[in-house]
Tab-separated table of C-alpha atoms and ligand atoms in Angstrom:
chain	number	residue	atom	x	y	z
A	2	UNK	CA	25.947	14.719	16.990
A	3	UNK	CA	22.186	14.933	16.020
A	4	UNK	CA	21.408	18.327	14.720
A	5	UNK	CA	18.164	19.833	13.193
A	6	UNK	CA	19.253	19.051	9.562
A	7	UNK	CA	19.481	15.261	10.237
A	8	UNK	CA	17.491	13.176	8.008
A	9	UNK	CA	16.256	10.099	9.865
A	10	UNK	CA	15.653	6.729	8.165
A	11	UNK	CA	11.901	7.053	9.060
A	12	UNK	CA	9.439	9.408	10.652
A	13	UNK	CA	6.201	8.352	12.123
A	14	UNK	CA	3.007	9.437	10.530
A	15	UNK	CA	0.485	11.236	12.848
A	16	UNK	CA	-2.946	12.727	12.345
A	17	UNK	CA	-3.355	16.405	13.298
A	18	UNK	CA	-3.427	17.116	16.978
A	19	UNK	CA	-7.005	18.286	16.616
A	20	UNK	CA	-8.141	15.080	15.073
A	21	UNK	CA	-6.560	12.857	17.590
A	22	UNK	CA	-7.761	14.948	20.517
A	23	UNK	CA	-11.379	14.723	19.134
A	24	UNK	CA	-11.039	10.982	18.745
A	25	UNK	CA	-9.926	10.474	22.349
A	26	UNK	CA	-12.210	13.053	24.049
A	27	UNK	CA	-14.930	10.524	24.818
A	28	UNK	CA	-12.450	8.547	26.995
A	29	UNK	CA	-12.699	11.394	29.543
A	30	UNK	CA	-16.435	10.531	29.843
A	31	UNK	CA	-16.287	6.713	29.975
A	32	UNK	CA	-12.814	6.425	31.816
A	33	UNK	CA	-12.554	3.134	29.960
A	34	UNK	CA	-8.869	3.012	28.958
A	35	UNK	CA	-8.079	-0.540	27.910
A	36	UNK	CA	-9.660	-4.120	27.923
A	37	UNK	CA	-11.284	-4.149	24.546
A	38	UNK	CA	-13.133	-0.814	24.775
A	39	UNK	CA	-15.082	0.994	22.051
A	40	UNK	CA	-11.941	2.283	20.245
A	41	UNK	CA	-10.533	-1.184	20.141
A	42	UNK	CA	-13.818	-2.541	18.771
A	43	UNK	CA	-14.040	0.266	16.179
A	44	UNK	CA	-10.464	-0.277	15.063
A	45	UNK	CA	-10.968	-4.053	14.638
A	46	UNK	CA	-13.933	-3.284	12.414
A	47	UNK	CA	-12.261	-0.774	10.285
A	48	UNK	CA	-9.163	-3.109	9.926
A	49	UNK	CA	-11.300	-6.169	8.792
A	50	UNK	CA	-12.745	-3.867	6.226
A	51	UNK	CA	-9.435	-2.406	5.063
A	52	UNK	CA	-7.566	-5.789	5.095
A	53	UNK	CA	-10.566	-7.677	3.503
A	54	UNK	CA	-10.434	-10.414	6.205
A	55	UNK	CA	-13.096	-12.188	8.172
A	56	UNK	CA	-11.135	-12.139	11.560
A	57	UNK	CA	-8.656	-9.858	13.233
A	58	UNK	CA	-7.392	-9.603	16.803
A	59	UNK	CA	-5.496	-6.566	18.106
A	60	UNK	CA	-2.479	-6.689	20.296
A	61	UNK	CA	-0.189	-4.434	22.218
A	62	UNK	CA	2.578	-5.033	19.598
A	63	UNK	CA	3.384	-7.235	16.525
A	64	UNK	CA	5.713	-9.382	18.509
A	65	UNK	CA	3.128	-10.435	21.117
A	66	UNK	CA	0.798	-11.030	18.281
A	67	UNK	CA	3.176	-13.508	16.578
A	68	UNK	CA	3.915	-15.248	19.937
A	69	UNK	CA	0.196	-15.457	20.646
A	70	UNK	CA	-0.726	-16.978	17.326
A	71	UNK	CA	2.078	-19.486	17.468
A	72	UNK	CA	0.860	-20.473	20.901
A	73	UNK	CA	-2.856	-20.655	19.848
A	74	UNK	CA	-1.920	-22.929	16.866
A	75	UNK	CA	-0.540	-25.347	19.390
A	76	UNK	CA	2.567	-26.174	17.390
A	77	UNK	CA	5.546	-28.273	18.292
A	78	UNK	CA	8.840	-29.349	16.744
A	79	UNK	CA	10.562	-27.330	13.935
A	80	UNK	CA	9.471	-24.267	12.137
A	81	UNK	CA	10.936	-23.117	8.975
A	82	UNK	CA	11.705	-19.434	8.673
A	83	UNK	CA	14.089	-16.867	7.152
A	84	UNK	CA	17.251	-15.547	8.847
A	85	UNK	CA	16.721	-12.406	6.736
A	86	UNK	CA	14.295	-10.587	9.035
A	87	UNK	CA	13.969	-8.566	12.241
A	88	UNK	CA	14.851	-10.254	15.530
A	89	UNK	CA	11.244	-10.742	16.337
A	90	UNK	CA	10.364	-13.343	13.848
A	91	UNK	CA	12.818	-15.922	15.103
A	92	UNK	CA	12.658	-14.834	18.804
A	93	UNK	CA	8.833	-15.476	18.836
A	94	UNK	CA	9.453	-19.026	17.488
A	95	UNK	CA	12.098	-19.875	20.136
A	96	UNK	CA	10.226	-18.177	22.935
A	97	UNK	CA	7.353	-20.468	22.259
A	98	UNK	CA	9.582	-23.555	22.610
A	99	UNK	CA	9.791	-24.308	18.969
A	100	UNK	CA	12.973	-24.895	16.849
A	101	UNK	CA	13.625	-22.410	14.139
A	102	UNK	CA	15.133	-23.946	10.949
A	103	UNK	CA	16.507	-21.368	8.431
A	104	UNK	CA	15.867	-21.621	4.701
A	105	UNK	CA	17.323	-19.282	2.142
A	106	UNK	CA	15.875	-16.278	0.376
A	107	UNK	CA	15.499	-15.437	-3.266
A	108	UNK	CA	17.687	-12.685	-4.706
A	109	UNK	CA	14.918	-10.933	-6.579
A	110	UNK	CA	12.645	-10.078	-3.635
A	111	UNK	CA	14.478	-11.280	-0.560
A	112	UNK	CA	11.617	-13.460	0.590
A	113	UNK	CA	11.898	-17.285	1.384
A	114	UNK	CA	12.730	-19.454	-1.627
A	115	UNK	CA	10.223	-22.251	-1.802
A	116	UNK	CA	12.693	-24.653	-3.049
A	117	UNK	CA	14.852	-24.010	0.061
A	118	UNK	CA	11.875	-24.446	2.204
A	119	UNK	CA	11.126	-27.715	0.627
A	120	UNK	CA	14.634	-28.973	1.283
A	121	UNK	CA	14.435	-27.831	5.043
A	122	UNK	CA	11.421	-29.920	5.749
A	123	UNK	CA	11.831	-32.840	8.151
A	124	UNK	CA	9.316	-35.260	9.806
A	125	UNK	CA	9.426	-32.828	12.819
A	126	UNK	CA	8.330	-29.769	10.750
A	127	UNK	CA	4.972	-28.335	11.833
A	128	UNK	CA	4.839	-24.873	10.387
A	129	UNK	CA	6.465	-22.172	8.108
A	130	UNK	CA	6.902	-18.574	9.151
A	131	UNK	CA	7.678	-16.587	6.058
A	132	UNK	CA	8.212	-12.793	6.012
A	133	UNK	CA	6.840	-10.311	3.331
A	134	UNK	CA	10.213	-8.576	3.372
A	135	UNK	CA	9.967	-4.756	2.802
A	136	UNK	CA	6.383	-5.396	1.770
A	137	UNK	CA	7.421	-7.732	-1.024
A	138	UNK	CA	4.743	-10.484	-0.933
A	139	UNK	CA	6.170	-13.950	-0.705
A	140	UNK	CA	5.653	-16.521	-3.304
A	141	UNK	CA	2.392	-17.310	-1.540
A	142	UNK	CA	1.043	-19.862	-4.064
A	143	UNK	CA	4.248	-22.062	-3.949
A	144	UNK	CA	4.328	-21.709	-0.205
A	145	UNK	CA	0.759	-22.690	0.008
A	146	UNK	CA	1.288	-25.789	-2.247
A	147	UNK	CA	4.227	-26.927	-0.045
A	148	UNK	CA	2.179	-26.482	3.215
A	149	UNK	CA	-0.672	-28.493	1.691
A	150	UNK	CA	1.489	-31.256	0.488
A	151	UNK	CA	3.177	-31.574	3.983
A	152	UNK	CA	0.341	-30.673	6.242
A	153	UNK	CA	2.060	-27.666	7.670
A	154	UNK	CA	0.553	-24.538	9.119
A	155	UNK	CA	1.693	-21.138	7.506
A	156	UNK	CA	1.859	-17.967	9.568
A	157	UNK	CA	3.104	-14.909	7.782
A	158	UNK	CA	5.079	-12.273	9.376
A	159	UNK	CA	3.343	-9.449	7.514
A	160	UNK	CA	4.829	-6.641	9.754
A	161	UNK	CA	6.055	-4.883	6.561
A	162	UNK	CA	3.186	-5.663	4.319
A	163	UNK	CA	0.239	-3.412	5.513
A	164	UNK	CA	-1.560	-2.164	2.404
A	165	UNK	CA	0.288	-4.364	-0.054
A	166	UNK	CA	-2.008	-6.271	-2.674
A	167	UNK	CA	-1.557	-8.675	-5.381
A	168	UNK	CA	-3.727	-9.905	-8.259
A	169	UNK	CA	-4.066	-13.604	-8.053
A	170	UNK	CA	-4.237	-16.058	-11.152
A	171	UNK	CA	-7.983	-15.515	-11.267
A	172	UNK	CA	-7.407	-11.717	-11.583
A	173	UNK	CA	-8.837	-11.070	-8.095
A	174	UNK	CA	-7.056	-8.569	-5.943
A	175	UNK	CA	-5.948	-10.024	-2.514
A	176	UNK	CA	-4.678	-8.063	0.509
A	177	UNK	CA	-1.414	-8.996	2.475
A	178	UNK	CA	-3.618	-10.541	5.063
A	179	UNK	CA	-5.288	-13.105	2.821
A	180	UNK	CA	-2.587	-15.720	2.808
A	181	UNK	CA	-1.715	-18.813	4.850
A	182	UNK	CA	-3.498	-19.677	8.124
A	183	UNK	CA	-2.706	-16.376	9.765
A	184	UNK	CA	-0.792	-13.160	9.267
A	185	UNK	CA	0.851	-11.052	11.885
A	186	UNK	CA	0.913	-7.063	11.405
A	187	UNK	CA	2.973	-4.700	13.333
A	188	UNK	CA	1.617	-1.253	14.022
A	189	UNK	CA	4.715	-0.001	15.535
A	190	UNK	CA	5.595	3.829	15.137
A	191	UNK	CA	8.054	3.127	12.293
A	192	UNK	CA	5.575	1.085	10.185
A	193	UNK	CA	3.447	2.228	7.252
A	194	UNK	CA	0.327	2.253	9.421
A	195	UNK	CA	0.860	2.765	13.212
A	196	UNK	CA	-0.927	2.785	16.471
A	197	UNK	CA	2.151	4.135	18.371
A	198	UNK	CA	2.835	0.582	19.488
A	199	UNK	CA	0.508	-2.208	18.335
A	200	UNK	CA	-0.128	-5.198	16.248
A	201	UNK	CA	-2.633	-7.673	15.015
A	202	UNK	CA	-3.231	-11.146	13.751
A	203	UNK	CA	-5.563	-11.690	10.740
A	204	UNK	CA	-6.684	-15.367	10.529
A	205	UNK	CA	-9.077	-17.709	8.716
A	206	UNK	CA	-10.346	-20.039	11.482
A	207	UNK	CA	-13.317	-18.242	13.240
A	208	UNK	CA	-12.735	-20.333	16.409
A	209	UNK	CA	-9.429	-18.665	17.029
A	210	UNK	CA	-10.843	-15.178	17.940
A	211	UNK	CA	-11.912	-16.234	21.492
A	212	UNK	CA	-8.614	-18.135	22.070
A	213	UNK	CA	-6.462	-15.160	21.004
A	214	UNK	CA	-8.533	-12.902	23.101
A	215	UNK	CA	-7.921	-15.248	26.019
A	216	UNK	CA	-4.277	-15.589	25.451
A	217	UNK	CA	-3.694	-11.891	25.415
A	218	UNK	CA	-5.547	-11.384	28.744
A	219	UNK	CA	-3.838	-13.880	31.121
A	220	UNK	CA	-5.923	-16.893	29.844
A	221	UNK	CA	-8.964	-15.559	31.718
A	222	UNK	CA	-12.218	-17.204	30.380
A	223	UNK	CA	-14.601	-15.674	32.871
A	224	UNK	CA	-14.552	-13.962	36.250
A	225	UNK	CA	-13.838	-17.120	38.062
A	226	UNK	CA	-12.274	-19.181	35.367
A	227	UNK	CA	-8.656	-19.131	34.119
A	228	UNK	CA	-8.007	-21.927	31.584
A	229	UNK	CA	-4.724	-20.916	29.961
A	230	UNK	CA	-1.316	-19.671	31.222
A	231	UNK	CA	-1.779	-16.546	29.079
A	232	UNK	CA	0.196	-13.294	28.948
A	233	UNK	CA	-0.970	-9.679	28.840
A	234	UNK	CA	-0.919	-8.134	25.324
A	235	UNK	CA	-3.936	-6.069	24.968
A	236	UNK	CA	-4.030	-2.861	22.883
A	237	UNK	CA	-5.072	0.149	24.898
A	238	UNK	CA	-7.679	2.773	23.893
A	239	UNK	CA	-5.289	5.533	23.213
A	240	UNK	CA	-3.371	3.394	20.787
A	241	UNK	CA	-6.494	2.137	19.029
A	242	UNK	CA	-7.662	5.790	18.710
A	243	UNK	CA	-4.350	6.636	16.927
A	244	UNK	CA	-4.962	3.759	14.709
A	245	UNK	CA	-8.540	4.949	13.872
A	246	UNK	CA	-7.096	8.362	12.903
A	247	UNK	CA	-4.242	7.111	10.882
A	248	UNK	CA	-6.337	4.549	9.020
A	249	UNK	CA	-8.524	7.421	7.850
A	250	UNK	CA	-5.506	8.761	6.046
A	251	UNK	CA	-3.905	5.540	4.846
A	252	UNK	CA	-4.631	6.072	1.080
A	253	UNK	CA	-3.014	9.451	1.343
A	254	UNK	CA	-0.188	7.993	3.322
A	255	UNK	CA	0.376	5.337	0.594
A	256	UNK	CA	0.121	7.975	-2.257
A	257	UNK	CA	2.790	10.224	-0.669
A	258	UNK	CA	5.153	7.267	-0.082
A	259	UNK	CA	4.657	6.227	-3.778
A	260	UNK	CA	5.849	9.657	-4.778
A	261	UNK	CA	8.856	9.428	-2.697
A	262	UNK	CA	9.606	5.933	-4.016
A	263	UNK	CA	9.218	6.964	-7.662
A	264	UNK	CA	11.638	9.880	-7.067
A	265	UNK	CA	14.233	7.369	-5.681
A	266	UNK	CA	13.749	5.023	-8.547
A	267	UNK	CA	13.951	7.736	-11.122
A	268	UNK	CA	17.321	8.907	-9.676
A	269	UNK	CA	18.805	5.503	-8.977
A	270	UNK	CA	17.573	3.114	-11.816
A	271	UNK	CA	20.353	4.226	-14.084
A	272	UNK	CA	23.210	3.633	-11.679
A	273	UNK	CA	25.301	0.651	-12.454
A	274	UNK	CA	25.387	-1.904	-9.598
A	275	UNK	CA	22.469	-0.639	-7.626
A	276	UNK	CA	19.759	-3.209	-7.255
A	277	UNK	CA	16.282	-1.556	-6.537
A	278	UNK	CA	13.165	-3.372	-5.396
A	279	UNK	CA	10.888	-2.271	-8.218
A	280	UNK	CA	7.132	-3.628	-7.835
A	281	UNK	CA	6.155	-6.059	-10.474
A	282	UNK	CA	2.859	-5.760	-12.372
A	283	UNK	CA	-0.108	-7.445	-10.628
A	284	UNK	CA	1.077	-5.960	-7.392
A	285	UNK	CA	0.126	-2.881	-5.478
A	286	UNK	CA	3.148	-2.023	-3.543
A	287	UNK	CA	3.033	-0.315	-0.025
A	288	UNK	CA	6.195	1.588	-0.396
A	289	UNK	CA	7.339	0.671	3.201
A	290	UNK	CA	11.023	0.767	2.763
A	291	UNK	CA	13.743	1.853	0.142
A	292	UNK	CA	16.113	-1.068	0.002
A	293	UNK	CA	19.158	-0.791	-2.193
A	294	UNK	CA	21.677	-3.708	-2.772
A	295	UNK	CA	25.090	-2.441	-3.622
A	296	UNK	CA	26.461	-5.099	-6.135
A	297	UNK	CA	30.151	-5.554	-6.997
A	298	UNK	CA	29.925	-2.901	-9.752
A	299	UNK	CA	28.191	-0.135	-7.650
A	300	UNK	CA	30.100	3.117	-7.341
A	301	UNK	CA	30.402	2.644	-3.548
A	302	UNK	CA	30.305	-0.337	-1.369
A	303	UNK	CA	27.367	-0.631	1.112
A	304	UNK	CA	29.616	0.465	4.004
A	305	UNK	CA	31.001	3.425	2.092
A	306	UNK	CA	27.602	4.600	1.134
A	307	UNK	CA	26.449	4.205	4.790
A	308	UNK	CA	29.364	6.159	5.899
A	309	UNK	CA	29.064	8.863	3.259
A	310	UNK	CA	25.377	9.460	4.261
A	311	UNK	CA	26.249	9.434	8.059
A	312	UNK	CA	28.807	12.149	7.562
A	313	UNK	CA	26.026	14.191	6.019
A	314	UNK	CA	23.741	13.686	8.889
A	315	UNK	CA	21.641	11.173	6.918
A	316	UNK	CA	20.396	7.982	8.550
A	317	UNK	CA	20.245	4.816	6.697
A	318	UNK	CA	19.833	1.407	7.978
A	319	UNK	CA	21.751	-1.886	7.374
A	320	UNK	CA	18.367	-3.724	7.412
A	321	UNK	CA	18.676	-6.624	7.706
A	322	UNK	CA	22.242	-7.038	8.864
A	323	UNK	CA	23.507	-8.995	10.616
A	324	UNK	CA	21.348	-12.079	9.661
A	325	UNK	CA	19.448	-13.433	12.641
A	326	UNK	CA	21.480	-16.585	12.519
A	327	UNK	CA	24.568	-14.400	13.138
A	328	UNK	CA	23.248	-12.859	16.313
A	329	UNK	CA	25.194	-13.613	19.453
A	330	UNK	CA	22.184	-15.657	20.779
A	331	UNK	CA	21.961	-17.935	17.782
A	332	UNK	CA	25.337	-18.192	16.029
A	333	UNK	CA	26.554	-21.101	18.014
A	334	UNK	CA	23.645	-23.192	16.737
A	335	UNK	CA	23.547	-22.085	13.233
A	336	UNK	CA	25.750	-21.510	10.106
A	337	UNK	CA	24.840	-18.555	7.929
A	338	UNK	CA	26.802	-20.259	5.149
A	339	UNK	CA	23.795	-22.572	4.700
A	340	UNK	CA	21.703	-19.564	3.505
A	341	UNK	CA	24.268	-17.978	1.059
A	342	UNK	CA	21.861	-15.663	-0.611
A	343	UNK	CA	20.549	-14.200	2.613
A	344	UNK	CA	24.224	-13.807	3.747
A	345	UNK	CA	25.171	-12.067	0.594
A	346	UNK	CA	22.242	-9.665	0.579
A	347	UNK	CA	22.719	-8.852	4.323
A	348	UNK	CA	26.322	-7.735	3.570
A	349	UNK	CA	25.218	-5.492	0.716
A	350	UNK	CA	21.959	-3.854	1.652
A	351	UNK	CA	21.027	-0.519	2.907
A	352	UNK	CA	17.566	0.866	3.333
A	353	UNK	CA	17.500	4.603	2.648
A	354	UNK	CA	15.303	7.186	4.382
A	355	UNK	CA	11.603	6.578	3.508
A	356	UNK	CA	8.507	8.392	4.850
A	357	UNK	CA	5.543	10.183	3.423
A	358	UNK	CA	6.792	13.731	3.970
A	359	UNK	CA	10.448	13.192	2.841
A	360	UNK	CA	11.220	16.352	0.704
A	361	UNK	CA	12.105	15.669	-2.920
A	362	UNK	CA	15.290	17.816	-2.494
A	363	UNK	CA	16.571	15.508	0.224
A	364	UNK	CA	16.006	12.496	-1.888
A	365	UNK	CA	17.948	14.026	-4.724
A	366	UNK	CA	20.856	14.679	-2.256
A	367	UNK	CA	20.649	11.138	-0.835
A	368	UNK	CA	20.758	9.647	-4.395
A	369	UNK	CA	23.756	11.790	-5.376
A	370	UNK	CA	25.627	10.532	-2.330
A	371	UNK	CA	24.837	6.867	-2.783
A	372	UNK	CA	25.653	7.111	-6.637
A	373	UNK	CA	29.176	8.445	-5.629
A	374	UNK	CA	28.460	11.776	-7.335
A	375	UNK	CA	28.790	13.883	-4.173
A	376	UNK	CA	32.116	14.102	-2.441
B	409	LIG	C1	8.448	-4.475	13.331
B	409	LIG	C2	8.632	-5.973	13.011
B	409	LIG	C3	8.160	-6.982	13.952
B	409	LIG	C4	7.740	-6.728	15.359
B	409	LIG	O1	6.823	-5.805	15.517
B	409	LIG	P1	6.614	-4.939	16.827
B	409	LIG	O2	5.274	-4.291	16.626
B	409	LIG	O3	7.743	-3.979	16.899
B	409	LIG	O4	6.551	-5.816	17.958
B	409	LIG	C5	8.203	-8.332	13.497
B	409	LIG	N1	8.759	-8.639	12.364
B	409	LIG	C6	9.229	-7.751	11.500
B	409	LIG	C7	9.743	-8.152	10.042
B	409	LIG	C8	9.225	-6.378	11.733
B	409	LIG	O5	9.605	-5.441	10.937
């Protein structure tokens, strides 16, 4: 069915072939392809700078990064998180032997509702894993206050939030990596910033750097010393090199995405019943996704819009649908009725095609279809 006119929901950003080849050429001299080589070190340096954080550890993907930081924090018991996310968030918690407890989201930005977090806390709660959904930063001050009050760790799933910033109450700009005890980023091919596959954890506690490096390398402490039952989650040099190239162009990437987003918003903001995610002031948005919630009064339902786009060869994603708590592997243990806002949004949301080079003509066509103007 796929043909050349298809518009996909996303399209990976790449440097020029020339730039990438120049970046990786030295690897033919050194033959050092993985295990924290020079590209790995360089990318860590660049990312610390860009994300304005003291510590960062790279991983083979975001999911492994999240599993590793949960492991390194040595948590037990219950972890409060959101059912309105990608499978990875809850899977990482469960795979580390922890029990996920789902709190509800806020309708305005789809991130965890601090009041719902508070209600989900029990004596067994040890951490909160919130998600900056679509790059919308969570209510970090309220979450921080809850964590302080109850002595909980906060580990953000910041997979969507690379490049997002906010101005805090003191007027200081803070990047998405600044909040909680640690933040996981995904550098998957579909994300705003990619290393083909890749991920990272940014964190406050300097002591965690060595521990994370050991966890991602089989728990090896030295040539004859293996202390932890670690896994293998190292980023290789070719992926790090892709990251170095893509990070050079990140400002341009965000500027192009901004143009795409503004074209969508201009087209769609007057349409009754379509709820858009417009950035508030004091926020620098990263334009990672183009979520639209089809409310009752919208010209089409979410599923009608999805089908109308599909019939024109345009990909959209029901993202996030179903809720994680409705997956076959979780639904026997959870009732999504306990998170009614998440349940409602999941049944109405569509993310529209969003990438830096999406032509404006295509956006106009997509907007006409979802507004019911195009038969
Ligand atoms: C992409 C993503 C992940 C997982 O990242 P990978 O790099 O693909 O392992 C986790 N959480 C969210 C919200 C994501 O979008």
